[in-house]
XYZ file of C-alpha atoms in Angstrom:
289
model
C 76.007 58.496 -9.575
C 77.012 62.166 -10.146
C 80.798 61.334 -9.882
C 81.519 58.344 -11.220
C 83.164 55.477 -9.721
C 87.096 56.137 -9.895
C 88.105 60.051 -8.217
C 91.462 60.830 -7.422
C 92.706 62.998 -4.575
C 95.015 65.150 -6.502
C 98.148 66.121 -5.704
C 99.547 69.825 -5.799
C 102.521 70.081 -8.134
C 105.097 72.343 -6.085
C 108.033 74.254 -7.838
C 111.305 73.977 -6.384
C 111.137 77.263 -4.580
C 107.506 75.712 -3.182
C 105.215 77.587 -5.244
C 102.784 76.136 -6.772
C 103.667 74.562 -10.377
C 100.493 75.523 -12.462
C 101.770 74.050 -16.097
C 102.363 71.040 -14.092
C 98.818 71.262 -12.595
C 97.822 71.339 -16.166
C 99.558 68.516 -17.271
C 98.304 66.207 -14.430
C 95.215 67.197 -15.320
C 94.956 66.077 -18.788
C 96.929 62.925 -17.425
C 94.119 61.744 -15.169
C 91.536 62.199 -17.661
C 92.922 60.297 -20.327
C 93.870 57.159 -17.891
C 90.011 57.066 -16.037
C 89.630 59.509 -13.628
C 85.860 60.560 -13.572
C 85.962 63.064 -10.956
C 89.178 65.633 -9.608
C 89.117 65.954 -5.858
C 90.804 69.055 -5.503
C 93.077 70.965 -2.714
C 92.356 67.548 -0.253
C 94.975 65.772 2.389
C 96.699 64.381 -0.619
C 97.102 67.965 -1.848
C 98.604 69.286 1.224
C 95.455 71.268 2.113
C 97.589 71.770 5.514
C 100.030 73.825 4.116
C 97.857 75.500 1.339
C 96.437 79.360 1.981
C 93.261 80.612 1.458
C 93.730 82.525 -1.851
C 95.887 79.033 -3.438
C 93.187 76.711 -2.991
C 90.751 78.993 -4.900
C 92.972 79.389 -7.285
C 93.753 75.800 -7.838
C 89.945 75.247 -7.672
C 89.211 77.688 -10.694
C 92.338 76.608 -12.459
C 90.434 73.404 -12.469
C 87.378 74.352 -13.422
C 89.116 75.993 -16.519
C 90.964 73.149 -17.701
C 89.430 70.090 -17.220
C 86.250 72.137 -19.179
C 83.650 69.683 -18.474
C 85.652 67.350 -19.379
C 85.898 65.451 -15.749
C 83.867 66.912 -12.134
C 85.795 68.672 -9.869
C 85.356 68.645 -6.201
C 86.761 70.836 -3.797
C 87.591 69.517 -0.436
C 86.566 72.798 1.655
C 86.076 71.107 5.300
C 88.277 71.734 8.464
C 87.663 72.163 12.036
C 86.187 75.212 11.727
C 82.770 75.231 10.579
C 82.160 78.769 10.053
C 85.103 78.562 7.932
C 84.141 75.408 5.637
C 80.863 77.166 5.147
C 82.748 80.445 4.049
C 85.166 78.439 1.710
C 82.432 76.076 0.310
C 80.413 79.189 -0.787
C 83.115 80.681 -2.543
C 84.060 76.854 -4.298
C 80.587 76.988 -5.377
C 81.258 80.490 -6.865
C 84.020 79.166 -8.697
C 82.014 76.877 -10.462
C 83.155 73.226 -8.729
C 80.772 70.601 -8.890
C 80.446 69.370 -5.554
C 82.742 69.444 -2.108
C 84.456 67.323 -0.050
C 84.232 67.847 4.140
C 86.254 65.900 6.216
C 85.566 65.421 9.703
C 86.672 68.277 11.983
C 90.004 67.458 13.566
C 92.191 67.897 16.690
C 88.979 69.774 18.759
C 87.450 66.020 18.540
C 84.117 67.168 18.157
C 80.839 64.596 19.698
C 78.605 62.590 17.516
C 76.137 65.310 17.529
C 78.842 67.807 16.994
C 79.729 66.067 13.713
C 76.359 65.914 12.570
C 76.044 69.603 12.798
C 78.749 70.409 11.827
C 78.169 68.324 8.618
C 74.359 69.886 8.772
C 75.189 73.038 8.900
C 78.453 73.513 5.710
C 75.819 71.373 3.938
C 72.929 73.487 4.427
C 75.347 76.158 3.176
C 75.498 75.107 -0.061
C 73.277 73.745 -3.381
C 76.326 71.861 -3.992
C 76.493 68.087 -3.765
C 78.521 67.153 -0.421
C 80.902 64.228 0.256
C 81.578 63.418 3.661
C 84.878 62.210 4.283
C 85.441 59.803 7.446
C 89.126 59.350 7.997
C 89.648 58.922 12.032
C 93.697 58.150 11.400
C 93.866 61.750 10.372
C 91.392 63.481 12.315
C 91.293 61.852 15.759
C 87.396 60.765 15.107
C 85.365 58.093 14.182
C 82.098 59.102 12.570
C 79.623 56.545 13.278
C 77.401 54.722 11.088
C 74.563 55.967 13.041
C 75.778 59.693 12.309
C 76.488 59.283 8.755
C 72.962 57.374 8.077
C 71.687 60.688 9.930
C 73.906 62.576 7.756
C 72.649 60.939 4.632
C 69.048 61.958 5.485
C 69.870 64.960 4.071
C 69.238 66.359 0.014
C 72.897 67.092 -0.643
C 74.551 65.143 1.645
C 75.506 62.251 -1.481
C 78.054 60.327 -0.574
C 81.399 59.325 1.881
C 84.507 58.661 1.908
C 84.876 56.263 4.262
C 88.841 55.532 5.628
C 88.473 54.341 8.787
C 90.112 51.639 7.825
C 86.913 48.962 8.663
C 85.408 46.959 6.070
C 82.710 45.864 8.792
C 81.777 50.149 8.833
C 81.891 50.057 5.563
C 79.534 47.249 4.828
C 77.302 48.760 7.686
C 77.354 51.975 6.337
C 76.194 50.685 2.958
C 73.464 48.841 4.172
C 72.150 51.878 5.790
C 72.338 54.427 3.416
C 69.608 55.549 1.098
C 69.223 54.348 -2.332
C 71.402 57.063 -4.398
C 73.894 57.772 -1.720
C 77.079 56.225 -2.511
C 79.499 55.017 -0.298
C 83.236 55.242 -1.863
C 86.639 53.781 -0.301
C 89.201 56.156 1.211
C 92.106 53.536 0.686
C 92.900 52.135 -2.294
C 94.015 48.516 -1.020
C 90.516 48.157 0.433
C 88.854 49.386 -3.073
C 87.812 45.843 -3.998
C 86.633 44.790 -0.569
C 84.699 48.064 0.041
C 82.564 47.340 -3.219
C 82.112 43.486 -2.188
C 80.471 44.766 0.628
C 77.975 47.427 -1.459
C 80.603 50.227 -1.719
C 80.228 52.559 -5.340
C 84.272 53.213 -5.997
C 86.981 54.887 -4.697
C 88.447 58.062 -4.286
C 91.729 57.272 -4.939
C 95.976 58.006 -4.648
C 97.227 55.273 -6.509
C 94.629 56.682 -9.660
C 97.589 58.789 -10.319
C 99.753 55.898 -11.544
C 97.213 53.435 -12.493
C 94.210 54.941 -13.086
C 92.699 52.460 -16.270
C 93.704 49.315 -14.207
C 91.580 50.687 -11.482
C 88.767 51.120 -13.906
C 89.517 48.290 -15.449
C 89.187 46.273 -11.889
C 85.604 47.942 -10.785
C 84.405 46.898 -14.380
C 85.268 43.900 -14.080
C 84.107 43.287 -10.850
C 80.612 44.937 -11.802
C 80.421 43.050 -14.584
C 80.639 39.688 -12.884
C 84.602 38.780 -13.589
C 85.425 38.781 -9.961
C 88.308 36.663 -11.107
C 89.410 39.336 -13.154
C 88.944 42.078 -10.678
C 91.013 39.878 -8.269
C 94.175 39.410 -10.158
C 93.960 43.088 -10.648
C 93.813 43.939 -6.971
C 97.190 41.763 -6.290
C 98.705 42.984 -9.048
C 98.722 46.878 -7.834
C 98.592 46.033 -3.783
C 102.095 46.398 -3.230
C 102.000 49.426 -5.336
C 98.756 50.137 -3.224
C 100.221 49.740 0.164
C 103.950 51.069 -0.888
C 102.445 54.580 -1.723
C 102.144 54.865 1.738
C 105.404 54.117 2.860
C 105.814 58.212 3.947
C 103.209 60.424 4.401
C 100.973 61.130 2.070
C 101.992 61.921 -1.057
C 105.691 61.941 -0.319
C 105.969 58.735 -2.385
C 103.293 59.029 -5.108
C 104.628 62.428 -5.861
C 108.127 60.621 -6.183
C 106.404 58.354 -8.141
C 104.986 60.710 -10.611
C 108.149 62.394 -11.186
C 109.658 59.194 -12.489
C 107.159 59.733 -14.852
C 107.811 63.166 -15.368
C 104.642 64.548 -14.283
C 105.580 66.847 -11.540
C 108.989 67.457 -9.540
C 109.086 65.535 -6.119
C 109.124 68.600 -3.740
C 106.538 69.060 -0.803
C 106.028 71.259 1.399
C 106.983 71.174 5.465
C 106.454 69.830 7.791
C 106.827 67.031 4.966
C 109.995 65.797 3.176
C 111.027 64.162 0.406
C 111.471 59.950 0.669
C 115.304 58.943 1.984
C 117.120 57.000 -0.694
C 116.184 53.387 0.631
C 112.584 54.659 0.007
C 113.323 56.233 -3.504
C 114.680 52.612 -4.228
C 111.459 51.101 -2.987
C 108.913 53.468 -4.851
C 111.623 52.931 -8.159
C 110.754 49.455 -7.877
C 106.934 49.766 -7.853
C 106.981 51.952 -10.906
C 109.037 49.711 -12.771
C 106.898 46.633 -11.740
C 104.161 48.487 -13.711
């Protein structure tokens, strides 16, 4: 598959006056490389896309591009609820030398079925990129069917999901339906080893950040036939899996990280930073590890 098994939804290093922290982006960059990641999903939920402009999000996808070298894929998650604007920001990603995007499913105008399929159609069409589709109804206020996305899946560059709806059931459905070649990754990490029970290909993943090896080491094991294995790893890192999302996402794994002194702690509002009972909590995790 052209992006491995374990990607990571990166975070966006912030500076304390809220710009962003690009020798910190660096850093973080080298760090998931050398602890598994495969593929860098770039400027996504988990990077506060929300609050990002225009002109940063290019920026952080060329910076990217530049470091990681080959080294790693980068994908740039250039979806909204806007498709003429997707299409507009996926052509320039592809000019900026990413190797494939990331759409989510337009949110808040709570598009039909066949809205999301054109939608989807029509940013993919766009593009000679390879396209992730990213189901994540908490978020968006939709659930893509697994009618739409096998639909979705009929077409060239349309090569894998991101499926979050939370349903191992849609999951296993959606795996069943899909072509050979089109991969169907978690969007949470607790249900990583679940998702690939059920034919899932890996995860695009939060927790990556902190324990990006263990998660490799889990999917190889489980591929490999240790299921025994890959289970003791999956309740070893599920309350680390389920307290990263404590907060919002990535109040705590940014807190987490800069424990570990790979970026500061600060996001951007309408986020804000954990509360000290929280800070306590997320303390804990890291030094369980």
């Amino acid at each position: 598959m052209k992006f491995g098994r374990l990607l990571t939804a990166m975070i966006t290093p912030f500076t304390s006056e809220g710009t962003i922290d690009w020798p910190k982006v660096s850093a973080l960059i080298d760090h998931l490389i050398a602890t598994g990641t495969e593929t860098i999903v770039v400027a996504g939920t988990t990077g506060e896309s929300p609050t990002l402009s225009h002109d940063e999000k290019l920026e952080l996808f060329r910076r990217t591009v530049q470091h990681a070298a080959g080294r790693v894929k980068v994908m740039a998650s250039t979806g909204s609820n806007n498709t003429a604007a997707s299409v507009a920001l996926t052509r320039e990603a592809e000019q900026m030398g990413v190797d494939g995007v990331m759409l989510v499913a337009p949110y808040y105008n709570k598009p039909s079925q066949e809205g999301l399929y054109r939608h989807f159609r029509t940013v993919a069409e766009s593009t000679s990129l390879p396209v992730m589709v990213y189901n994540i109804p908490g978020r968006t206020g939709v659930n893509l069917t697994v009618e739409t996305m096998a639909r979705l899946a009929e077409i060239d560059n349309i090569v894998a999901f991101k499926e979050a709806s939370g349903s191992v059931i849609q999951a296993g459905k959606l795996a069943d339906r899909v072509p050979e070649g089109v991969a169907v990754y978690s969007g949470d990490d607790a249900l990583t080893l679940p998702t690939l029970a059920v034919g899932g290909h890996g995860i695009v993943s939060v927790a990556s950040h902190l324990v990006g090896s263990g998660m490799q080491k889990m999917m190889q094991s489980y591929f490999a036939g240790d299921v025994q294995t890959a289970a003791k790893l999956h309740a070893r890192y599920l309350p680390l899996f389920e307290g990263l999302f404590m907060a919002p996402n990535p109040v705590p794994v940014k807190y987490a990280l800069s424990l570990k002194g790979l970026c500061e702690p600060y996001v951007r509002l309408p986020l804000v930073e954990l509360d000290e009972e929280q800070k306590e909590k997320v303390k804990a995790l890291v030094e369980a590890l």
